[in-house]
XYZ file of C-alpha atoms in Angstrom:
519
model
C -99.140 -8.951 -162.268
C -95.624 -8.306 -163.587
C -94.164 -5.100 -165.011
C -91.398 -4.661 -167.540
C -89.763 -1.345 -168.468
C -87.759 0.091 -171.364
C -89.089 -2.128 -174.131
C -88.334 -0.815 -177.616
C -91.430 -0.880 -179.863
C -91.591 -0.020 -183.564
C -93.968 2.702 -184.708
C -97.384 1.202 -185.390
C -96.704 -2.087 -183.577
C -99.669 -3.134 -181.425
C -98.909 -6.843 -180.874
C -97.584 -6.224 -177.407
C -97.557 -9.864 -176.248
C -95.323 -10.685 -179.199
C -93.039 -7.736 -178.415
C -92.652 -8.835 -174.780
C -92.078 -12.484 -175.698
C -89.347 -11.515 -178.152
C -87.766 -9.195 -175.600
C -87.666 -11.972 -172.970
C -87.097 -14.769 -175.492
C -90.099 -16.793 -174.319
C -93.142 -18.219 -176.081
C -95.788 -15.642 -176.941
C -98.631 -17.756 -175.531
C -97.082 -17.456 -172.040
C -97.743 -13.703 -172.017
C -101.336 -12.857 -171.090
C -103.495 -9.800 -170.322
C -100.998 -7.179 -171.464
C -101.602 -3.545 -170.502
C -99.609 -0.627 -171.879
C -98.517 1.344 -168.812
C -96.169 3.984 -170.227
C -95.211 5.089 -173.725
C -92.615 7.671 -174.677
C -90.929 8.567 -177.957
C -87.218 8.027 -178.527
C -86.285 10.413 -181.344
C -82.602 10.795 -180.526
C -81.553 8.991 -183.700
C -82.947 8.561 -187.205
C -84.800 5.373 -186.229
C -87.612 6.910 -184.187
C -89.451 4.407 -181.981
C -91.450 4.053 -178.780
C -90.054 3.087 -175.381
C -92.756 1.292 -173.409
C -93.563 -0.222 -170.047
C -96.086 -3.065 -169.834
C -98.004 -4.956 -167.181
C -98.759 -8.586 -167.998
C -99.613 -11.923 -166.438
C -97.953 -15.342 -166.677
C -98.782 -18.712 -165.171
C -95.803 -18.812 -162.792
C -94.808 -15.306 -161.661
C -92.168 -16.550 -159.209
C -90.331 -18.416 -161.943
C -90.309 -15.319 -164.152
C -89.080 -13.090 -161.331
C -86.176 -15.452 -160.666
C -85.298 -15.795 -164.334
C -85.689 -12.135 -165.334
C -84.368 -9.694 -162.711
C -85.599 -6.718 -164.761
C -89.199 -7.680 -163.982
C -91.063 -6.491 -160.909
C -94.313 -7.502 -159.275
C -96.928 -4.768 -159.076
C -100.231 -4.377 -157.302
C -103.010 -2.137 -158.645
C -103.150 1.150 -156.748
C -106.279 1.547 -154.660
C -107.253 4.809 -153.047
C -108.883 4.503 -149.632
C -111.336 7.185 -148.534
C -111.307 8.349 -144.938
C -114.540 8.658 -142.932
C -116.311 12.014 -142.890
C -116.774 14.335 -139.919
C -119.309 16.978 -138.922
C -117.368 19.971 -140.275
C -118.887 21.946 -143.147
C -116.351 22.938 -145.795
C -116.493 25.871 -148.197
C -114.059 25.716 -151.125
C -113.274 29.017 -152.843
C -112.421 28.232 -156.468
C -113.269 25.417 -158.867
C -109.926 24.777 -160.529
C -108.229 21.369 -160.238
C -107.203 21.936 -156.607
C -110.712 22.925 -155.567
C -112.449 20.241 -157.615
C -110.296 17.370 -156.380
C -110.507 18.594 -152.797
C -114.294 18.601 -153.198
C -114.209 15.201 -154.896
C -112.323 13.441 -152.092
C -114.437 15.105 -149.407
C -117.672 14.240 -151.217
C -116.631 10.619 -151.720
C -116.089 10.464 -147.955
C -119.541 11.915 -147.289
C -118.479 15.399 -146.207
C -120.733 18.461 -146.525
C -119.132 20.679 -149.186
C -119.969 23.965 -150.883
C -117.890 25.231 -153.825
C -118.079 28.917 -154.699
C -116.608 30.203 -157.958
C -116.321 33.862 -158.929
C -116.556 32.991 -162.626
C -119.223 31.223 -164.615
C -119.894 27.578 -165.300
C -118.362 26.171 -168.493
C -121.447 26.678 -170.650
C -121.596 30.428 -169.916
C -117.838 30.848 -169.623
C -117.324 29.629 -173.200
C -119.566 32.449 -174.436
C -117.665 35.038 -172.380
C -114.339 33.813 -173.766
C -115.738 33.834 -177.310
C -116.836 37.444 -176.781
C -113.244 38.356 -175.918
C -111.701 36.447 -178.816
C -114.203 37.592 -181.436
C -115.164 41.076 -180.257
C -112.417 42.194 -177.872
C -114.929 42.398 -175.006
C -113.416 41.345 -171.656
C -115.659 39.966 -168.907
C -113.551 40.614 -165.804
C -115.103 37.825 -163.724
C -115.464 35.160 -166.415
C -112.614 34.719 -168.852
C -109.580 32.520 -169.483
C -108.320 33.187 -165.931
C -111.576 32.836 -163.965
C -114.434 30.362 -164.205
C -115.258 26.696 -163.770
C -112.195 24.493 -164.127
C -109.743 27.311 -163.497
C -107.167 28.776 -165.862
C -106.247 25.321 -167.164
C -109.644 24.872 -168.812
C -108.566 27.019 -171.762
C -105.058 25.616 -172.068
C -103.454 22.507 -173.518
C -104.746 20.424 -170.613
C -101.274 19.113 -169.798
C -101.136 16.333 -167.225
C -97.385 16.148 -166.787
C -95.875 16.859 -163.393
C -92.446 16.881 -161.840
C -93.650 15.487 -158.521
C -93.599 11.828 -157.499
C -96.856 10.891 -155.845
C -98.937 7.722 -155.732
C -102.088 9.814 -156.271
C -101.109 10.614 -159.873
C -102.757 7.440 -161.138
C -105.921 8.229 -159.185
C -106.184 11.677 -160.769
C -105.659 10.301 -164.282
C -108.220 7.536 -163.767
C -110.697 10.086 -162.429
C -110.285 12.197 -165.553
C -110.880 9.120 -167.721
C -113.949 8.251 -165.637
C -115.407 11.633 -166.575
C -114.612 11.450 -170.276
C -110.911 12.104 -170.855
C -109.126 10.055 -173.552
C -107.758 6.781 -172.174
C -104.306 7.429 -173.630
C -103.594 9.813 -170.743
C -103.121 6.675 -168.619
C -99.971 5.649 -170.483
C -98.547 8.534 -172.518
C -95.301 9.935 -171.131
C -96.568 13.457 -171.789
C -100.350 13.163 -171.431
C -102.711 15.974 -172.288
C -106.494 16.242 -172.468
C -106.874 19.263 -174.718
C -109.187 22.146 -173.980
C -112.074 20.540 -175.892
C -112.125 17.310 -173.868
C -111.264 19.074 -170.615
C -114.344 21.280 -170.739
C -116.625 18.253 -170.994
C -114.695 16.377 -168.296
C -115.178 19.270 -165.875
C -118.908 19.474 -166.579
C -119.273 15.731 -166.018
C -117.305 15.955 -162.783
C -119.476 18.816 -161.559
C -122.665 16.869 -162.273
C -121.312 13.841 -160.405
C -120.395 15.979 -157.396
C -123.839 17.574 -157.340
C -125.339 14.084 -157.221
C -122.998 13.388 -154.290
C -124.439 16.370 -152.424
C -121.917 19.099 -153.262
C -123.383 22.588 -153.710
C -121.917 24.734 -156.517
C -122.431 28.501 -156.570
C -121.098 30.244 -159.674
C -120.688 33.992 -160.148
C -120.050 34.033 -156.407
C -116.979 35.918 -155.196
C -115.674 35.950 -151.629
C -115.213 39.613 -150.669
C -114.818 39.284 -146.888
C -114.707 36.765 -144.064
C -114.869 36.930 -140.290
C -114.109 34.298 -137.696
C -116.819 33.666 -135.127
C -115.825 31.112 -132.469
C -114.898 27.963 -134.433
C -116.529 28.923 -137.730
C -116.425 31.620 -140.403
C -118.953 34.097 -141.725
C -118.070 34.527 -145.386
C -119.395 37.549 -147.261
C -119.887 36.868 -150.948
C -121.006 38.802 -153.979
C -123.517 36.417 -155.579
C -124.916 37.531 -158.949
C -124.309 41.120 -157.859
C -125.981 40.752 -154.447
C -124.115 40.685 -151.127
C -124.823 37.640 -148.964
C -123.301 36.106 -145.825
C -122.669 32.363 -145.675
C -121.454 30.259 -142.753
C -118.880 27.483 -142.814
C -116.718 25.638 -140.325
C -113.697 25.373 -142.612
C -112.546 27.506 -145.526
C -110.401 26.118 -148.358
C -108.741 28.721 -150.584
C -108.248 27.321 -154.092
C -108.217 30.801 -155.577
C -105.806 30.386 -158.510
C -102.751 32.481 -159.326
C -104.675 35.462 -160.753
C -106.998 36.302 -157.834
C -105.220 39.549 -157.041
C -108.102 41.120 -155.131
C -108.369 38.005 -152.951
C -104.649 38.181 -152.143
C -105.242 41.799 -151.111
C -108.147 40.737 -148.879
C -106.033 38.068 -147.199
C -103.249 40.590 -146.602
C -105.678 43.084 -145.061
C -107.046 40.339 -142.808
C -103.575 39.658 -141.455
C -102.945 36.280 -143.065
C -99.243 35.526 -143.439
C -98.159 35.915 -147.063
C -94.720 36.083 -148.611
C -93.213 37.069 -151.924
C -92.479 34.275 -154.369
C -90.117 34.185 -157.321
C -91.658 33.457 -160.709
C -90.884 34.040 -164.396
C -92.015 36.298 -167.233
C -91.468 36.455 -170.962
C -93.212 35.959 -174.290
C -95.026 33.334 -176.388
C -93.060 32.038 -179.347
C -94.831 30.686 -182.445
C -93.170 28.437 -185.017
C -94.263 26.180 -187.853
C -95.471 22.916 -186.308
C -94.413 21.093 -189.463
C -90.867 22.376 -189.003
C -90.818 21.344 -185.328
C -91.959 17.860 -186.395
C -89.101 17.677 -188.901
C -86.539 18.817 -186.341
C -87.692 16.371 -183.678
C -88.743 13.343 -185.731
C -86.366 13.674 -188.698
C -87.230 11.126 -191.418
C -90.236 9.917 -189.413
C -91.914 13.348 -189.353
C -94.724 12.224 -191.647
C -95.460 9.005 -189.736
C -99.183 8.604 -188.952
C -98.198 6.993 -185.633
C -96.554 10.138 -184.270
C -98.463 13.070 -182.837
C -97.409 16.703 -183.159
C -93.872 17.026 -181.792
C -93.019 18.843 -178.579
C -89.856 20.327 -177.126
C -88.555 21.399 -173.746
C -85.483 23.609 -173.486
C -83.662 25.329 -170.646
C -80.544 27.502 -170.791
C -78.691 29.862 -168.501
C -78.191 33.590 -169.033
C -75.835 34.724 -166.322
C -77.587 34.047 -163.031
C -81.016 33.804 -164.664
C -82.665 30.750 -166.074
C -84.402 30.958 -169.444
C -86.725 28.110 -170.329
C -89.678 26.981 -172.407
C -92.951 26.480 -170.573
C -96.365 25.055 -171.450
C -95.425 24.133 -175.014
C -98.593 23.745 -177.104
C -98.121 21.726 -180.312
C -100.557 22.688 -183.034
C -101.988 25.261 -180.667
C -103.122 28.845 -180.307
C -102.040 31.907 -178.336
C -104.892 33.284 -176.223
C -105.489 36.325 -173.973
C -105.421 35.413 -170.283
C -105.872 38.778 -168.550
C -108.797 39.605 -166.289
C -108.231 43.314 -165.644
C -109.159 46.163 -167.978
C -106.186 48.002 -169.422
C -103.879 44.995 -169.171
C -102.859 42.217 -171.522
C -101.144 38.879 -171.017
C -101.110 35.678 -173.038
C -101.128 31.916 -172.631
C -101.137 28.854 -174.880
C -104.073 26.583 -175.719
C -104.425 23.382 -177.746
C -107.231 21.057 -178.688
C -106.804 17.318 -178.194
C -105.909 16.764 -181.861
C -103.161 19.413 -181.746
C -103.661 19.897 -185.464
C -103.128 23.647 -185.816
C -100.423 25.009 -188.128
C -98.388 26.721 -185.413
C -96.500 25.409 -182.425
C -96.263 27.783 -179.477
C -94.520 27.921 -176.135
C -93.746 30.423 -173.433
C -90.125 31.574 -173.291
C -89.592 32.692 -169.717
C -86.887 34.437 -167.717
C -86.688 33.816 -163.989
C -87.516 36.784 -161.785
C -86.355 36.887 -158.169
C -87.970 38.752 -155.305
C -85.033 41.189 -155.416
C -86.351 42.388 -158.781
C -89.661 43.557 -157.303
C -88.194 46.731 -155.794
C -90.261 46.374 -152.619
C -90.527 44.105 -149.596
C -94.335 44.187 -149.655
C -95.740 40.632 -149.887
C -97.796 41.605 -152.948
C -95.016 43.428 -154.807
C -94.767 40.607 -157.342
C -98.344 41.290 -158.420
C -97.504 44.907 -159.168
C -94.431 43.757 -161.120
C -96.708 41.594 -163.274
C -99.315 44.313 -163.649
C -96.856 46.916 -164.930
C -95.677 44.570 -167.684
C -99.276 43.764 -168.612
C -100.187 47.457 -168.801
C -97.256 48.113 -171.126
C -98.278 45.181 -173.321
C -101.827 46.542 -173.527
C -100.638 50.017 -174.513
C -98.120 48.684 -177.008
C -100.829 46.590 -178.653
C -102.876 49.728 -179.232
C -105.763 48.823 -176.927
C -108.814 46.673 -177.652
C -106.810 43.734 -176.216
C -104.729 43.478 -179.371
C -101.405 41.831 -178.570
C -97.954 43.242 -179.352
C -96.179 40.979 -181.870
C -92.669 40.973 -183.335
C -90.524 38.565 -185.306
C -88.016 36.847 -183.027
C -84.943 37.932 -184.993
C -86.272 41.498 -185.139
C -86.657 41.484 -181.355
C -83.068 40.301 -180.984
C -81.804 42.908 -183.482
C -84.016 45.783 -182.262
C -85.903 46.050 -185.558
C -89.555 45.991 -186.579
C -90.311 44.493 -189.992
C -93.389 42.937 -191.631
C -94.240 39.372 -190.674
C -93.172 36.443 -192.826
C -94.855 33.100 -193.399
C -95.960 32.552 -189.799
C -99.062 34.485 -188.783
C -100.157 35.011 -185.168
C -102.941 32.752 -183.931
C -103.812 35.307 -181.243
C -107.281 36.817 -181.233
C -108.892 39.370 -181.211
C -105.972 40.971 -183.092
C -102.345 42.053 -182.963
C -100.074 45.029 -183.515
C -96.538 44.890 -184.892
C -94.225 46.664 -182.449
C -90.968 46.533 -180.519
C -91.321 44.120 -177.584
C -88.157 45.590 -176.062
C -90.369 48.415 -174.797
C -92.268 46.079 -172.458
C -89.434 44.662 -170.387
C -86.644 46.083 -168.257
C -83.167 45.697 -169.732
C -82.241 42.665 -167.638
C -85.181 40.661 -168.984
C -84.573 41.745 -172.580
C -80.922 40.747 -172.284
C -81.712 37.306 -170.874
C -84.561 36.655 -173.328
C -82.372 37.463 -176.324
C -79.438 35.436 -175.081
C -81.768 32.595 -174.161
C -83.374 32.489 -177.608
C -79.985 32.300 -179.309
C -78.756 29.593 -176.933
C -81.928 27.577 -177.521
C -81.350 27.833 -181.253
C -77.869 26.396 -180.714
C -79.280 23.476 -178.726
C -82.082 22.901 -181.227
C -81.029 24.279 -184.640
C -84.033 25.740 -186.430
C -85.791 26.677 -183.194
C -85.923 30.263 -184.462
C -85.731 31.442 -188.058
C -86.675 34.498 -190.109
C -90.408 33.718 -189.728
C -90.599 32.874 -186.004
C -92.758 35.332 -184.063
C -93.082 36.447 -180.450
C -96.228 37.677 -178.684
C -96.211 39.531 -175.378
C -96.523 39.305 -172.531
C -96.463 35.964 -170.677
C -96.661 36.832 -166.987
C -98.926 34.268 -165.295
C -96.833 31.091 -165.392
C -97.084 30.771 -161.604
C -98.240 32.673 -158.543
C -96.182 35.700 -157.428
C -97.301 35.092 -153.825
C -97.177 32.220 -151.357
C -99.829 31.872 -148.665
C -97.904 30.270 -145.834
C -99.316 27.077 -144.355
C -98.151 24.439 -141.897
C -97.709 20.692 -142.292
C -101.455 20.276 -141.709
C -102.233 22.572 -144.676
C -103.610 25.314 -142.401
C -102.705 28.954 -142.944
C -101.763 31.324 -140.144
C -105.511 31.491 -139.475
C -106.965 28.338 -137.961
C -109.493 26.579 -140.148
C -108.368 28.210 -143.412
C -106.572 25.974 -145.910
C -104.740 27.539 -148.900
C -104.130 25.072 -151.746
C -103.066 24.788 -155.368
C -101.285 27.223 -157.641
C -102.823 30.268 -156.030
C -101.388 29.292 -152.662
C -97.936 28.895 -154.202
C -97.665 25.154 -153.542
C -98.412 23.682 -156.973
C -97.870 24.307 -160.657
C -100.163 22.844 -163.285
C -103.251 20.662 -163.313
C -101.769 17.500 -161.809
C -99.877 18.934 -158.854
C -102.821 21.211 -158.076
C -105.263 18.299 -158.113
C -102.991 16.278 -155.826
C -102.576 19.252 -153.483
C -106.365 19.465 -153.253
C -106.617 15.754 -152.486
C -104.002 15.967 -149.744
C -105.767 18.934 -148.185
C -109.042 16.985 -148.128
C -107.280 14.057 -146.475
C -105.843 16.371 -143.837
C -109.272 17.835 -143.090
C -110.728 14.348 -142.686
C -107.867 13.314 -140.371
C -107.829 16.476 -138.262
C -111.515 16.588 -137.402
C -112.291 12.884 -137.096
């Protein structure tokens, strides 16, 4: 199998063998079994087109490799499972890190139990609907907690900044359980919250058939080491129970504040971690398409346009995060009296508004305390202010972007908030300390210079975005173990991953380490 990169392809062109033959100036019939490996959009000029990588076969590969130095020989990636051992494993959390840790262990024949404080998808959807439609928050089952983790009610982005051979395995696993096949080749793949929910349910059912035990509405509230195993106290459907396990994997997610507190009380080594806070911006998706795609904005071959911007405000970075084309702004808090937001898109990305987080970096020096959990309190204070400013009932504080910059509050224009259950017009300056307000305002103006039209008189901001990453790191060694033997912190909640893909890979690598260590 040969691979070729950086092939320019016109919008709508599907005759890939012909495209490759023209690119190499060979006969089309020599090119066989073509597979699209990667597809990105080049919209830098008026003539918008795709840039693609292809795998294909020819009769004489050696001849082609000699003649065309830009070609390379590739072998299909195959993941090899390690043999199981006699250690029982309890995984706390069913987000991507926990699920893929369980998946690798189960495929190797390991005994695995997954406990999840939130509900399974079917019940979780009803709890989330109750929040969106009625303003009723279920503190243990919401957009932060429940089967699939916080990413379940997001855009389902599968991009990652890490380089790892397991990426293909994760993507193929998602497709196996029902994800769209285009995630295998799109430069910026996403599943969408609608597909992702079904994928997670299918994955759970497969794991159950492989012998994995799932316990939902089951929260770890204590643990105690006894010899070489752990007694784990859980709150299961309101009843306290004690469960035993040899190994404990913590895939708790970045919002499990009470679990962080438990770990701190137990003496586990934690440290502060820098993160970022800000707002959600909403713009017209049609306008973003026009800015990015120019004359090709109406092409049926182009999906809703995205953007990614980063600027500098003094020593602080200001950047877009989790951009959701055609998406919705949703409440992601889990504590009463607080409010924070996130972005969510369906696979079609066909909503009227584009949204993205606009974040300002926050260092540990900003926390005002050396306590390992000080970052959590920093988040919480912003979320309490957002709740109060929104008037309660989980209504979000909203302001036009230019009004925020100019310290004014005026009626909204053409763009209406997608946030449910409701919103309140107010001055977002009241949420943040001066240093964040200064950087956010400067950052917005600089972004508008880099991408003219990024903000206009109708652009709106919704506060507060505070959960982009964990404010804590649970220290672990090269074998993935924490300061307590037999306990393995993984994923976003441990501070070692960010997003679905890197979390899934972190879970896989932890499983591999468990299989190696106790063989």
